[in-house]
Structure formats: C-alpha cells, structure tokens
Tab-separated table of C-alpha atoms (C1' of nucleotides) in Angstrom:
chain	number	residue	atom	x	y	z
A	1	MET	CA	0.093	0.052	-0.120
A	2	ALA	CA	1.295	3.295	-0.909
A	3	PHE	CA	-0.526	5.856	1.597
A	4	ASP	CA	-4.086	5.760	3.593
A	5	THR	CA	-4.810	9.323	5.494
A	6	MET	CA	-6.762	8.132	7.498
A	7	ILE	CA	-3.886	6.125	9.259
A	8	GLY	CA	-1.498	8.780	8.752
A	9	ALA	CA	-3.450	11.249	10.310
A	10	TYR	CA	-3.952	8.993	13.302
A	11	ILE	CA	-0.146	8.367	13.300
A	12	ILE	CA	0.309	12.373	13.883
A	13	ASN	CA	-2.600	12.708	16.585
A	14	SER	CA	-4.193	9.860	17.547
A	15	SER	CA	-6.972	11.702	20.130
A	16	LYS	CA	-9.051	12.919	17.084
A	17	ASP	CA	-12.296	11.218	16.824
A	18	THR	CA	-12.467	11.236	12.718
A	19	TYR	CA	-10.298	11.561	10.241
A	20	THR	CA	-12.204	12.333	7.034
A	21	ILE	CA	-10.475	13.744	4.098
A	22	SER	CA	-12.589	17.232	4.660
A	23	GLU	CA	-11.133	17.616	8.037
A	24	LEU	CA	-7.520	16.706	6.982
A	25	ALA	CA	-7.685	19.080	4.272
A	26	GLN	CA	-9.005	21.840	6.523
A	27	GLU	CA	-6.038	21.093	9.101
A	28	TYR	CA	-3.275	20.385	7.004
A	29	LEU	CA	-3.867	22.532	3.826
A	30	ASN	CA	-6.048	25.132	4.965
A	31	LEU	CA	-8.541	24.203	2.101
A	32	ASN	CA	-12.009	23.889	2.306
A	33	VAL	CA	-13.345	20.609	0.802
A	34	LYS	CA	-16.941	19.442	1.124
A	35	ALA	CA	-17.731	16.226	3.354
A	36	VAL	CA	-18.578	13.526	0.996
A	37	GLU	CA	-21.683	13.131	3.252
A	38	GLU	CA	-22.644	16.646	2.177
A	39	LEU	CA	-22.599	15.614	-1.077
A	40	THR	CA	-24.046	11.944	-0.966
A	41	GLY	CA	-26.577	12.746	1.903
A	42	LYS	CA	-27.157	10.269	4.545
A	43	GLY	CA	-29.966	8.312	5.766
A	44	LYS	CA	-33.033	8.137	3.565
A	45	ASN	CA	-31.542	11.339	1.513
A	46	PHE	CA	-28.232	9.244	0.475
A	47	THR	CA	-27.720	9.150	-3.269
A	48	LEU	CA	-25.036	7.124	-4.802
A	49	TYR	CA	-22.340	8.984	-7.341
A	50	ARG	CA	-23.922	7.136	-10.135
A	51	ASP	CA	-26.965	8.635	-9.891
A	52	MET	CA	-25.490	12.531	-9.543
A	53	GLN	CA	-24.755	14.727	-11.986
A	54	PRO	CA	-21.374	14.887	-13.466
A	55	ASP	CA	-20.720	18.166	-13.486
A	56	VAL	CA	-21.775	18.232	-9.646
A	57	LEU	CA	-19.327	15.463	-9.168
A	58	SER	CA	-16.336	17.021	-10.597
A	59	LYS	CA	-16.645	20.456	-8.828
A	60	THR	CA	-17.100	18.545	-5.707
A	61	VAL	CA	-15.454	14.659	-5.350
A	62	GLY	CA	-13.497	15.539	-8.120
A	63	ILE	CA	-11.092	17.092	-6.601
A	64	TYR	CA	-10.644	14.168	-3.719
A	65	PRO	CA	-8.087	12.944	-5.525
A	66	TYR	CA	-5.879	16.279	-5.788
A	67	VAL	CA	-6.799	16.562	-2.049
A	68	ILE	CA	-5.565	13.495	-1.367
A	69	ASN	CA	-2.303	13.281	-2.570
A	70	LYS	CA	-1.596	16.894	-0.825
A	71	VAL	CA	-2.603	15.860	2.269
A	72	SER	CA	-0.550	12.466	1.973
A	73	ARG	CA	2.334	14.645	1.114
A	74	LYS	CA	2.020	16.842	3.992
A	75	ILE	CA	1.862	13.918	6.441
A	76	ASP	CA	4.398	12.190	5.201
A	77	GLY	CA	6.658	15.535	5.791
A	78	LEU	CA	5.587	15.388	9.472
A	79	PHE	CA	6.383	11.728	9.882
A	80	LYS	CA	9.743	12.795	8.736
A	81	GLU	CA	9.904	15.743	11.387
A	82	ASN	CA	8.628	13.218	14.139
A	83	ASN	CA	11.064	10.246	13.037
A	84	GLN	CA	7.942	8.184	12.432
A	85	GLU	CA	8.334	6.938	9.388
A	86	GLN	CA	8.987	3.077	10.592
A	87	LEU	CA	6.016	3.431	12.766
A	88	TYR	CA	3.816	4.279	9.887
A	89	TYR	CA	5.558	2.377	6.917
A	90	ASP	CA	6.499	-0.715	8.564
A	91	ILE	CA	4.193	-1.248	10.883
A	92	GLU	CA	0.599	0.576	10.492
A	93	LEU	CA	0.866	-0.072	6.841
A	94	PRO	CA	1.794	-3.674	6.685
A	95	LEU	CA	-0.850	-4.109	9.531
A	96	VAL	CA	-3.787	-2.880	7.232
A	97	ARG	CA	-3.340	-6.269	5.288
A	98	ALA	CA	-2.991	-8.266	8.482
A	99	LEU	CA	-6.397	-7.099	9.859
A	100	ALA	CA	-8.447	-6.763	6.537
A	101	ASP	CA	-7.417	-10.597	6.227
A	102	MET	CA	-8.555	-11.209	9.871
A	103	GLU	CA	-12.099	-9.762	9.034
A	104	TYR	CA	-12.672	-11.422	5.697
A	105	TYR	CA	-11.402	-14.707	7.093
A	106	GLY	CA	-13.578	-14.866	10.198
A	107	PHE	CA	-13.945	-16.768	13.418
A	108	LYS	CA	-16.143	-19.760	12.767
A	109	VAL	CA	-18.905	-20.221	15.105
A	110	ASN	CA	-21.411	-23.595	16.637
A	111	VAL	CA	-24.556	-21.805	16.146
A	112	ASN	CA	-26.499	-24.615	17.104
A	113	ALA	CA	-24.488	-24.515	20.507
A	114	LEU	CA	-24.901	-20.682	20.806
A	115	VAL	CA	-28.859	-21.046	20.409
A	116	GLU	CA	-28.608	-23.883	23.274
A	117	PHE	CA	-26.732	-21.529	25.344
A	118	SER	CA	-28.902	-18.778	24.981
A	119	LYS	CA	-31.923	-20.981	25.875
A	120	GLU	CA	-30.017	-22.232	28.987
A	121	LEU	CA	-29.463	-18.773	30.192
A	122	GLN	CA	-33.219	-17.811	29.526
A	123	GLU	CA	-34.094	-20.546	31.380
A	124	LYS	CA	-31.720	-19.355	34.429
A	125	ILE	CA	-32.987	-15.916	34.127
A	126	ASP	CA	-36.726	-16.898	34.460
A	127	VAL	CA	-35.576	-18.688	37.778
A	128	VAL	CA	-33.713	-15.628	39.112
A	129	THR	CA	-36.141	-13.425	38.189
A	130	LYS	CA	-39.254	-14.774	40.076
A	131	GLU	CA	-36.645	-15.331	43.350
A	132	ILE	CA	-36.123	-11.667	42.963
A	133	TYR	CA	-39.959	-10.569	42.513
A	134	THR	CA	-40.557	-12.794	45.557
A	135	LEU	CA	-37.745	-11.322	47.995
A	136	ALA	CA	-38.818	-7.714	46.460
A	137	GLY	CA	-42.285	-8.533	47.507
A	138	GLU	CA	-43.320	-6.618	44.129
A	139	GLU	CA	-42.467	-7.157	40.295
A	140	PHE	CA	-40.242	-4.368	38.848
A	141	ASN	CA	-38.012	-3.977	35.749
A	142	ILE	CA	-34.610	-5.289	37.329
A	143	ASN	CA	-32.916	-3.137	34.540
A	144	SER	CA	-33.658	-0.109	35.291
A	145	PRO	CA	-31.364	1.330	38.147
A	146	LYS	CA	-33.748	3.635	39.230
A	147	GLN	CA	-36.572	1.020	39.751
A	148	LEU	CA	-33.795	-1.247	41.165
A	149	GLY	CA	-32.839	1.542	43.434
A	150	VAL	CA	-36.203	2.282	45.071
A	151	ILE	CA	-36.564	-1.382	45.991
A	152	LEU	CA	-32.991	-1.618	47.381
A	153	PHE	CA	-32.777	1.466	49.313
A	154	GLU	CA	-35.803	2.656	50.061
A	155	LYS	CA	-38.295	-0.412	50.281
A	156	LEU	CA	-35.556	-3.308	51.616
A	157	GLY	CA	-34.020	0.168	53.847
A	158	LEU	CA	-30.268	-1.158	52.571
A	159	PRO	CA	-27.738	1.392	52.797
A	160	VAL	CA	-26.986	3.710	50.588
A	161	ILE	CA	-23.030	3.297	50.021
A	162	LYS	CA	-22.264	5.775	46.912
A	163	LYS	CA	-24.606	7.720	44.580
A	164	THR	CA	-24.764	8.453	41.192
A	165	LYS	CA	-25.319	12.016	39.327
A	166	THR	CA	-29.083	10.849	38.885
A	167	GLY	CA	-29.343	8.725	42.104
A	168	TYR	CA	-28.227	5.963	43.967
A	169	SER	CA	-25.869	3.567	42.332
A	170	THR	CA	-26.289	-0.023	42.197
A	171	ASP	CA	-22.932	-1.124	40.446
A	172	ALA	CA	-21.533	-4.320	40.908
A	173	GLU	CA	-18.924	-2.656	43.902
A	174	VAL	CA	-22.347	-1.529	45.474
A	175	LEU	CA	-23.939	-4.649	45.558
A	176	ASP	CA	-20.689	-6.620	46.872
A	177	GLU	CA	-20.847	-4.506	50.046
A	178	LEU	CA	-24.384	-5.136	50.512
A	179	SER	CA	-24.343	-8.947	50.036
A	180	ASP	CA	-24.160	-9.811	53.533
A	181	ARG	CA	-27.337	-8.047	54.226
A	182	HIS	CA	-29.896	-8.923	52.007
A	183	GLU	CA	-30.599	-12.210	49.931
A	184	ILE	CA	-31.671	-10.333	47.192
A	185	VAL	CA	-28.630	-8.821	46.370
A	186	GLU	CA	-26.357	-11.943	45.094
A	187	LYS	CA	-29.637	-12.442	43.188
A	188	ILE	CA	-29.229	-9.439	41.514
A	189	LEU	CA	-25.666	-9.841	40.697
A	190	GLU	CA	-26.266	-13.263	39.208
A	191	TYR	CA	-29.295	-11.583	37.408
A	192	ARG	CA	-27.044	-9.109	35.701
A	193	GLN	CA	-24.417	-11.588	34.699
A	194	LEU	CA	-27.092	-13.579	33.169
A	195	VAL	CA	-28.732	-10.972	31.184
A	196	LYS	CA	-25.051	-9.647	29.823
A	197	LEU	CA	-24.196	-12.904	28.657
A	198	LYS	CA	-27.597	-13.714	27.104
A	199	SER	CA	-28.228	-10.106	25.190
A	200	THR	CA	-24.649	-9.186	24.565
A	201	TYR	CA	-23.051	-12.801	24.162
A	202	ALA	CA	-25.893	-15.198	23.194
A	203	GLU	CA	-28.393	-13.160	20.864
A	204	GLY	CA	-25.783	-10.604	20.148
A	205	LEU	CA	-23.051	-12.680	18.356
A	206	LEU	CA	-26.082	-14.805	16.641
A	207	ALA	CA	-27.046	-11.760	15.096
A	208	VAL	CA	-23.657	-11.498	13.378
A	209	ILE	CA	-22.897	-14.399	12.328
A	210	ASN	CA	-22.499	-14.342	8.626
A	211	PRO	CA	-25.295	-16.696	7.225
A	212	HIS	CA	-23.020	-17.649	3.963
A	213	THR	CA	-19.537	-17.949	6.171
A	214	GLY	CA	-20.988	-19.264	9.296
A	215	LYS	CA	-18.439	-17.228	10.697
A	216	ILE	CA	-18.368	-14.055	12.747
A	217	HIS	CA	-16.599	-11.248	10.770
A	218	SER	CA	-15.508	-8.655	13.485
A	219	SER	CA	-14.629	-5.167	12.487
A	220	PHE	CA	-10.975	-4.264	13.431
A	221	ASN	CA	-10.439	-0.624	13.603
A	222	GLN	CA	-7.094	0.941	13.354
A	223	THR	CA	-7.788	4.481	14.623
A	224	VAL	CA	-9.749	4.536	17.471
A	225	THR	CA	-7.761	4.079	20.430
A	226	VAL	CA	-5.422	6.957	21.714
A	227	THR	CA	-2.878	4.608	23.061
A	228	GLY	CA	-2.303	2.639	19.677
A	229	ARG	CA	-4.067	-0.242	20.417
A	230	ILE	CA	-6.590	-1.604	17.729
A	231	SER	CA	-10.360	-1.902	18.678
A	232	SER	CA	-13.158	-4.840	17.320
A	233	THR	CA	-16.600	-3.892	16.763
A	234	GLU	CA	-19.863	-5.629	15.655
A	235	PRO	CA	-18.977	-7.845	17.625
A	236	ASN	CA	-16.008	-6.684	19.926
A	237	LEU	CA	-14.561	-9.925	19.804
A	238	GLN	CA	-11.852	-8.242	22.285
A	239	ASN	CA	-13.985	-8.568	25.495
A	240	ILE	CA	-15.455	-12.111	25.323
A	241	PRO	CA	-15.967	-13.379	28.914
A	242	ILE	CA	-13.312	-15.225	30.627
A	243	LYS	CA	-12.846	-14.510	34.282
A	244	LEU	CA	-16.147	-16.106	35.757
A	245	GLU	CA	-16.754	-20.050	34.418
A	246	MET	CA	-20.600	-19.101	33.378
A	247	GLY	CA	-19.277	-16.615	31.393
A	248	ARG	CA	-16.322	-18.442	29.796
A	249	LYS	CA	-18.100	-20.955	28.111
A	250	VAL	CA	-19.012	-18.611	25.432
A	251	ARG	CA	-15.751	-19.285	24.045
A	252	LYS	CA	-17.019	-22.788	23.667
A	253	VAL	CA	-18.822	-21.755	20.802
A	254	PHE	CA	-15.767	-20.391	18.959
A	255	ILE	CA	-14.284	-23.366	16.751
A	256	PRO	CA	-11.945	-23.754	13.890
A	257	SER	CA	-13.519	-23.888	10.121
A	258	ASN	CA	-13.602	-27.346	9.872
A	259	GLU	CA	-11.989	-30.959	11.167
A	260	ASN	CA	-8.403	-30.089	9.503
A	261	TYR	CA	-7.788	-27.161	11.435
A	262	GLN	CA	-7.150	-26.071	15.353
A	263	LEU	CA	-6.809	-23.056	17.549
A	264	LEU	CA	-3.646	-21.891	18.678
A	265	ASP	CA	-4.111	-19.133	21.152
A	266	ALA	CA	-0.419	-17.211	22.604
A	267	ASP	CA	-0.232	-14.875	24.952
A	268	TYR	CA	2.980	-12.090	26.173
A	269	SER	CA	3.478	-13.052	30.005
A	270	GLN	CA	3.303	-9.392	31.831
A	271	ILE	CA	4.140	-7.284	28.399
A	272	GLU	CA	3.098	-3.946	30.376
A	273	LEU	CA	5.467	-4.633	33.152
A	274	ARG	CA	8.344	-5.936	31.162
A	275	VAL	CA	7.964	-2.935	28.603
A	276	LEU	CA	8.120	-0.691	32.000
A	277	ALA	CA	11.329	-2.690	33.337
A	278	HIS	CA	13.063	-2.391	29.706
A	279	ILE	CA	11.785	1.909	29.635
A	280	THR	CA	12.910	2.390	33.382
A	281	ASP	CA	15.934	0.236	32.943
A	282	ASP	CA	15.477	-0.609	36.338
A	283	GLU	CA	17.729	-3.173	37.984
A	284	ASN	CA	15.654	-4.556	40.626
A	285	MET	CA	12.612	-5.009	38.182
A	286	ILE	CA	14.582	-6.561	35.176
A	287	ASN	CA	16.763	-8.914	37.391
A	288	ALA	CA	13.375	-10.612	38.457
A	289	PHE	CA	12.369	-11.034	34.762
A	290	LEU	CA	15.921	-12.110	33.816
A	291	ASN	CA	15.588	-14.750	36.407
A	292	ASN	CA	11.965	-15.885	35.554
A	293	GLU	CA	10.406	-15.040	38.632
A	294	ASP	CA	6.787	-14.563	39.337
A	295	ILE	CA	6.864	-10.618	39.269
A	296	HIS	CA	3.782	-10.031	41.726
A	297	THR	CA	5.471	-12.509	44.210
A	298	SER	CA	9.087	-10.436	43.480
A	299	THR	CA	7.208	-7.027	43.806
A	300	ALA	CA	6.055	-8.519	47.521
A	301	ALA	CA	9.124	-9.437	48.460
A	302	SER	CA	10.873	-6.189	47.629
A	303	VAL	CA	8.083	-4.066	49.089
A	304	PHE	CA	7.800	-5.865	52.408
A	305	GLY	CA	11.563	-6.304	52.380
A	306	ILE	CA	11.527	-10.351	53.077
A	307	PRO	CA	12.641	-13.373	51.033
A	308	LYS	CA	10.289	-14.318	48.290
A	309	GLU	CA	9.803	-17.933	49.990
A	310	GLU	CA	7.935	-15.913	52.655
A	311	VAL	CA	5.763	-14.065	50.537
A	312	THR	CA	1.861	-15.099	51.353
A	313	PRO	CA	-0.802	-15.178	49.362
A	314	ILE	CA	-2.290	-11.938	50.639
A	315	MET	CA	1.058	-10.171	50.083
A	316	ARG	CA	1.348	-11.097	46.535
A	317	SER	CA	-2.432	-10.018	45.769
A	318	ARG	CA	-1.589	-6.701	47.706
A	319	ALA	CA	1.649	-6.492	45.410
A	320	LYS	CA	-0.242	-7.274	42.006
A	321	ALA	CA	-2.574	-4.298	42.758
A	322	VAL	CA	0.279	-2.239	43.486
A	323	ASN	CA	1.821	-3.149	39.923
A	324	PHE	CA	-1.343	-2.698	38.329
A	325	GLY	CA	-1.467	0.671	39.573
A	326	ILE	CA	2.216	1.543	38.925
A	327	VAL	CA	1.113	0.757	35.111
A	328	TYR	CA	-1.992	2.927	35.289
A	329	GLY	CA	-0.366	5.930	36.764
A	330	ILE	CA	-0.648	5.405	40.337
A	331	GLY	CA	-2.634	7.712	43.297
A	332	ASP	CA	-3.049	6.393	47.050
A	333	PHE	CA	-6.679	7.303	46.669
A	334	SER	CA	-7.230	4.689	44.138
A	335	LEU	CA	-5.223	2.218	45.161
A	336	ALA	CA	-6.796	2.584	48.794
A	337	LYS	CA	-10.400	1.999	47.435
A	338	ASP	CA	-9.108	-1.204	45.275
A	339	LEU	CA	-7.181	-2.525	48.514
A	340	LYS	CA	-9.805	-1.707	50.772
A	341	ILE	CA	-7.532	-0.004	53.004
A	342	SER	CA	-6.521	3.390	54.174
A	343	ARG	CA	-5.283	6.344	52.212
A	344	LYS	CA	-2.043	6.823	54.374
A	345	GLU	CA	-1.446	3.088	54.070
A	346	ALA	CA	-2.126	2.849	50.403
A	347	ARG	CA	0.579	5.865	50.259
A	348	MET	CA	3.156	3.739	52.274
A	349	TYR	CA	2.803	0.661	49.978
A	350	ILE	CA	3.279	3.194	46.993
A	351	ASP	CA	6.463	4.885	48.556
A	352	SER	CA	7.985	1.605	49.502
A	353	TYR	CA	7.332	0.337	46.097
A	354	LEU	CA	8.836	3.502	44.296
A	355	ASP	CA	12.046	3.090	46.871
A	356	ARG	CA	12.644	-0.337	45.886
A	357	TYR	CA	12.333	0.431	41.993
A	358	PRO	CA	14.169	4.083	41.836
A	359	ASN	CA	14.173	4.425	38.493
A	360	VAL	CA	10.327	3.513	38.248
A	361	LYS	CA	10.232	6.275	40.426
A	362	ARG	CA	12.333	8.446	38.399
A	363	TYR	CA	10.564	7.447	34.991
A	364	MET	CA	7.233	8.545	36.778
A	365	HIS	CA	8.308	11.903	37.528
A	366	ASP	CA	10.557	12.705	34.126
A	367	ILE	CA	7.652	11.725	31.638
A	368	VAL	CA	5.322	13.977	33.228
A	369	GLU	CA	7.661	16.518	32.803
A	370	GLU	CA	8.441	15.478	29.516
A	371	GLY	CA	4.508	15.923	28.980
A	372	LYS	CA	4.582	19.018	29.928
A	373	GLU	CA	7.481	20.554	27.888
A	374	LYS	CA	6.782	18.829	24.738
A	375	GLY	CA	3.002	18.578	25.046
A	376	PHE	CA	2.918	15.019	24.538
A	377	VAL	CA	4.474	11.403	25.544
A	378	THR	CA	5.678	8.644	22.651
A	379	THR	CA	5.807	4.911	23.095
A	380	MET	CA	8.931	3.063	22.068
A	381	PHE	CA	8.331	3.346	18.409
A	382	LYS	CA	7.510	6.873	18.263
A	383	ARG	CA	3.757	6.791	18.538
A	384	ARG	CA	2.548	9.791	20.199
A	385	ARG	CA	-0.153	11.011	22.227
A	386	TYR	CA	-0.939	14.940	23.329
A	387	LEU	CA	-1.665	15.916	26.757
A	388	PRO	CA	-3.559	19.164	27.153
A	389	GLU	CA	-4.470	18.138	30.273
A	390	LEU	CA	-1.484	18.842	31.941
A	391	LYS	CA	-1.660	22.310	31.426
A	392	SER	CA	-5.147	22.530	33.175
A	393	ARG	CA	-6.057	24.460	36.176
A	394	ASN	CA	-8.130	21.968	37.252
A	395	PHE	CA	-6.368	19.810	39.547
A	396	ASN	CA	-8.537	16.413	38.448
A	397	ILE	CA	-7.797	17.077	34.875
A	398	ARG	CA	-4.285	17.590	35.783
A	399	SER	CA	-3.941	14.710	37.924
A	400	PHE	CA	-5.833	12.725	34.969
A	401	GLY	CA	-3.154	13.912	32.401
A	402	GLU	CA	-0.357	13.047	34.847
A	403	ARG	CA	-1.783	9.160	34.945
A	404	ILE	CA	-2.101	9.403	30.897
A	405	ALA	CA	1.669	10.410	30.997
A	406	MET	CA	2.637	7.497	32.571
A	407	ASN	CA	0.412	4.879	31.414
A	408	THR	CA	0.327	5.611	27.666
A	409	PRO	CA	4.176	4.668	27.005
A	410	ILE	CA	3.515	1.586	28.692
A	411	GLN	CA	0.415	0.629	27.212
A	412	GLY	CA	0.925	2.084	23.661
A	413	SER	CA	4.225	0.470	23.656
A	414	ALA	CA	2.817	-3.046	24.475
A	415	ALA	CA	0.648	-2.066	21.335
A	416	ASP	CA	3.441	-1.122	19.145
A	417	ILE	CA	5.124	-4.645	20.000
A	418	ILE	CA	1.815	-7.138	19.451
A	419	LYS	CA	1.219	-5.014	16.244
A	420	ILE	CA	5.221	-5.815	15.250
A	421	ALA	CA	4.409	-8.944	15.850
A	422	MET	CA	1.328	-9.651	13.600
A	423	VAL	CA	3.068	-7.989	10.560
A	424	LYS	CA	5.787	-10.834	11.240
A	425	VAL	CA	3.500	-13.906	11.726
A	426	HIS	CA	1.093	-12.411	8.842
A	427	GLY	CA	3.525	-12.176	6.787
A	428	GLU	CA	5.609	-15.274	7.338
A	429	LEU	CA	2.208	-17.368	6.993
A	430	LYS	CA	1.721	-15.700	3.819
A	431	LYS	CA	5.626	-16.387	2.254
A	432	ARG	CA	5.135	-19.817	3.280
A	433	LYS	CA	1.433	-20.277	1.459
A	434	LEU	CA	0.340	-21.678	4.765
A	435	LYS	CA	-3.115	-22.877	5.205
A	436	SER	CA	-2.869	-21.165	8.841
A	437	ARG	CA	-4.712	-17.855	9.079
A	438	LEU	CA	-4.064	-15.122	12.221
A	439	ILE	CA	-7.698	-14.713	12.964
A	440	LEU	CA	-7.861	-12.381	16.422
A	441	GLN	CA	-5.833	-10.336	18.396
A	442	VAL	CA	-6.612	-9.397	21.756
A	443	HIS	CA	-4.111	-7.015	23.251
A	444	ASP	CA	-1.514	-9.163	24.222
A	445	GLU	CA	-2.729	-12.230	22.797
A	446	LEU	CA	-2.988	-13.554	19.081
A	447	ILE	CA	-5.195	-16.443	17.556
A	448	VAL	CA	-4.429	-18.396	14.746
A	449	GLU	CA	-6.547	-20.916	13.280
A	450	VAL	CA	-3.497	-23.549	12.348
A	451	PHE	CA	-4.085	-26.322	9.683
A	452	LYS	CA	-3.480	-29.674	11.916
A	453	GLU	CA	-0.586	-30.581	9.345
A	454	GLU	CA	1.298	-27.364	9.809
A	455	LYS	CA	0.834	-27.105	13.583
A	456	GLU	CA	4.429	-28.090	14.508
A	457	GLU	CA	5.765	-25.066	11.961
A	458	VAL	CA	2.860	-22.503	12.908
A	459	GLU	CA	3.537	-22.677	16.775
A	460	LYS	CA	7.260	-22.172	16.001
A	461	ILE	CA	6.293	-18.860	13.675
A	462	LEU	CA	4.015	-17.613	16.263
A	463	SER	CA	6.005	-17.989	19.368
A	464	GLU	CA	9.232	-16.823	17.937
A	465	GLY	CA	7.373	-14.019	15.922
A	466	MET	CA	6.118	-12.668	19.182
A	467	GLN	CA	9.310	-13.278	21.285
A	468	ASN	CA	11.204	-11.413	18.787
A	469	ALA	CA	9.085	-8.810	17.764
A	470	VAL	CA	11.664	-6.562	20.020
A	471	SER	CA	14.537	-7.167	21.611
A	472	LEU	CA	14.249	-5.645	25.093
A	473	LYS	CA	16.465	-5.841	28.063
A	474	VAL	CA	14.194	-8.435	29.373
A	475	PRO	CA	13.035	-11.465	27.529
A	476	LEU	CA	9.595	-11.567	26.295
A	477	VAL	CA	7.662	-14.302	26.920
A	478	VAL	CA	4.809	-16.055	25.453
A	479	GLU	CA	2.670	-19.086	26.231
A	480	VAL	CA	1.214	-20.890	23.522
A	481	LYS	CA	-1.705	-23.060	23.914
A	482	SER	CA	-4.038	-25.126	21.519
A	483	GLY	CA	-7.577	-26.800	21.219
A	484	ASN	CA	-10.573	-27.590	19.297
A	485	ASN	CA	-12.332	-24.317	20.770
A	486	TRP	CA	-11.450	-20.899	22.216
A	487	TYR	CA	-12.449	-22.616	25.812
A	488	GLU	CA	-10.107	-25.495	25.549
A	489	THR	CA	-7.054	-23.086	25.001
A	490	LYS	CA	-6.534	-22.525	28.835
B	1	DG	C1'	-28.270	11.249	23.155
B	2	DC	C1'	-26.477	10.647	28.008
B	3	DA	C1'	-26.010	7.818	32.189
B	4	DT	C1'	-25.238	3.143	33.988
B	5	DG	C1'	-23.366	-1.049	34.584
B	6	DA	C1'	-21.519	-5.354	31.841
B	7	DT	C1'	-17.456	-7.265	29.681
B	8	DG	C1'	-12.178	-7.382	28.430
B	9	DC	C1'	-6.744	-6.313	28.312
C	1	DA	C1'	-6.885	3.578	38.034
C	2	DG	C1'	-5.025	3.494	32.229
C	3	DC	C1'	-7.659	1.540	27.254
C	4	DA	C1'	-11.894	-0.096	24.977
C	5	DT	C1'	-17.618	-2.015	23.218
C	6	DC	C1'	-22.523	-2.894	23.826
C	7	DA	C1'	-27.229	-3.140	26.022
C	8	DT	C1'	-30.552	-0.968	28.590
C	9	DG	C1'	-33.176	2.875	30.791
C	10	DC	C1'	-35.024	7.204	30.267
DNA sequence: GCATGATGC
DNA sequence: AGCATCATGC
C-alpha cells in the first residue's frame, strides 16, 4: 500500500474522533473541501455517485484525488519531522492487510451450541427473576437502576454506599458490599451476569453471524484508541468473557473452520510490566524478569523486605494491585479503594514500592515533566499522544493528564510490539503459503486457526514471531496453547 | 443522546 | 486506576 491518510493522520495525532478528508484538508492544507456526506446525503437522502450529475461530481469529489495527494505529502513530511516513518511504513501500513485478512477470514461459530446456550441462560434468568420478585415482595424492572434503587434503598432499607449523578448507585462494587445484608443482592448480581451474557454474547453474537460463511467477521479499527491499541466492533471480540466460569463457556462456541484445523492461542506474559522494566531500565525489576520470577511475588518480597519464600498469598495479591496501579499511573486514593485500606496505608505501599524500584520512581516523574515540556508523550516506536490535560488549572484534569503520561508509553509500547508481531506472523504465513491464518488479536494475545499438518511449524512462527518482535532488556515470554475451541485453549 | 453497568486487556 | 464496546433505561 502506498498511503492511507486516515491512518497517517492518526499517527500524527491519535486523539481525534474522525479523520475525514474534509477535516484533514482543513487542518493540513487550510483548504475547504466538502465532506462526502454533504454530497451524497445520508440516511434516506443518500444518493449514489452514479445517480448524481457529472458536473456536480467533478466540482466536488472530483478534487478528492488532488486533495488526498496533497494531504498525503503533507503528513509524510510530518512523519520525517517526528521520526515516525518506521511506525507508519513498517508497522501500521503492513498491518492494514493483516487486519483486513482477519476480518475477511472470520472466526467460525457453532451456531447450534450458541442457540442452546441462549435457551439455557433464559431458563436461569426466569428462575432468578422470580426469586428476586419474591424477595422484593413485588414485580419491577430489574434492568432499571432507578427502579432497582427504589427497591433496595427505600423499600428494603439497605444503606446507600455510593450515589451517581442521577440517584443511587447499584453497580457491582456497591452490591458486593451489600451482599451480606440481604439475600436479594446476590440474586441481582447473578441476574445482571446472566442478562449480560444473553443479550450481548448469546443474542448479540447470533445476530452477527454471516449466514454464508457461518462465521463472525468482526471489524478491526486501526484509528480509534488513543494509545495505539486496535479495537474490535460488530461484534467486539476483544471482550469475550473469561473471568467467571459461566461466562467463559461462551468461548466453547468459537471453533475452527473445519476438522482439518485447530486453534492456537499465544499470549505475552506480563508484557506491560516487561515494557516498564525496559523503559525505566530498573535493575531490580529487570533482574526479576531475567530470573523468570513471578513478578508479583518478587514485588511483594521487595516491598515488604522479605525473602520470596515468605511471601503469603495476601501479600502477593496486594503487590499485584500495586503493580496494576503503577502501570495505570498510581494514586493513593485509587489504590486505597482497590485494596480497601486507608489512603495513608496505600501511600506507604506506593512509597515503599518506589523506594525499591528507584528508576520507576524517576521515570514517573520525568515522563510527566517531558509531557509538560513537549506537549506529548511517546511510545518505544514514536507513537505520540498529546496531553493538553497537563496544562489544566483543574486539579482533577491535571492529575488525569499525569496518569495518562505515565500509562500511555507503557500501554502504547505494548501495542506497538504486538502489532510488529502481527505483521511478522501474518507475513510469514503468507510467504510460506500456509493454510493457517491469524484470526484475532486481543491486546496481548494472538489467535491463529492452524491447519493440523502445519501445527508444529506455525507454533514456532507464532511464538518466535512474538518473542522476537523486539529486543528488550528483558525477555518477552510467550505462552502458546491449542484446542478444538477457544475455551479449550487455557 | 446521555447515564449506567456489564465485559475484556 | 489506564484503554476499549455493547445493551438498556429514560
């Protein structure tokens, strides 16, 4: 591919909502060009080019080729200024074909199993609904947070833990705290889980199965996320349940195209923390990864100042929360909430962590300063995100900007790395004329539908392609699993 | 169209 | 708490 203005403009500024030619012409050429929609109309007024007058077309979209060429040259000049040519030409543009092939090839679904799953869910919903009505003493719309709030907090007199802009909060966090006080609460949680599964994952997926292919052909968007990740829509295949067993069963309906194929699922182990170790060059963290240690146990040992052998499950779990917090741009307030401890205690954990990982401390400080000076932060491969929030006089907005400054290089570099791996794996499968296909990416994992006779070869292409996507100061560890459906690849 | 709450990494 | 998408109510 020669050039794509939409992706090009996204590389220049990933924070925009749309990247239409009209908009780009205005921004980069100071040129007023009508939007395509203004010419064709939309909805019921939509008109095909072939039904429009030639002279109208020539005066309007007729100039698009010219504008596209000018915008392309302009953006290409900016790539040179920003040192983003590798990112654009070697990563993003080749990725277009990999994503297009993933969309076209699709992910096969066991329709009958999905229909059965849907029925099973409905039966469970019916049972739980009746139980809820009985416990409430009346019928109401459980799906309405407003009506549910009235039942829980007015009729049943449960304590109000949290409020939203519009009334009582009834989210899972609140309900968890109330679960000991009334039987109805856990039924509500169960109801919510079941309804989500039925509507989004059973009926939702059934509605987008292509009747000709029997497959789901998701759209993978390359210009949506501010950090460089790709997104998936219609349907979103990047948030298929896995944490709770009931939801995880959805994965059983995702199968190979036919009996000659299997699924391979390869995921990066702790890629974000490995990226952090690399970027900060923190000796303590790098050593943990070099020694192939469990990073959360290692963090717990460091923070609590004890040998790894003496780390308890609770200590490990707290260290894990701190590691998450570090990746997201930590604050004592949020960590306290997450761990249900005091803010002071959370502050102690964070300070202790930063004492034990001094280069991480310096990085967190420096990256915010860099963001303020330059107006943006960058990833390992020069992806850029502008941070106007850092200049805000509003404390909350400014703090948000600081967390973005800390998180974006980490999340974004991980996105760069898996994109490189995708281009390599996709290219290698094509070059060797293999029947196996890359069919999905879920931020730190790649799923390949593998032709059984090619399994050994493709497993090597996949794991080595991912491990060697880049060379970091720590190894990139990849775990590959196989199965006859997505559920089995665990 | 916005708010809420579910799901994922 | 960083990044997303989808269904539902109002």
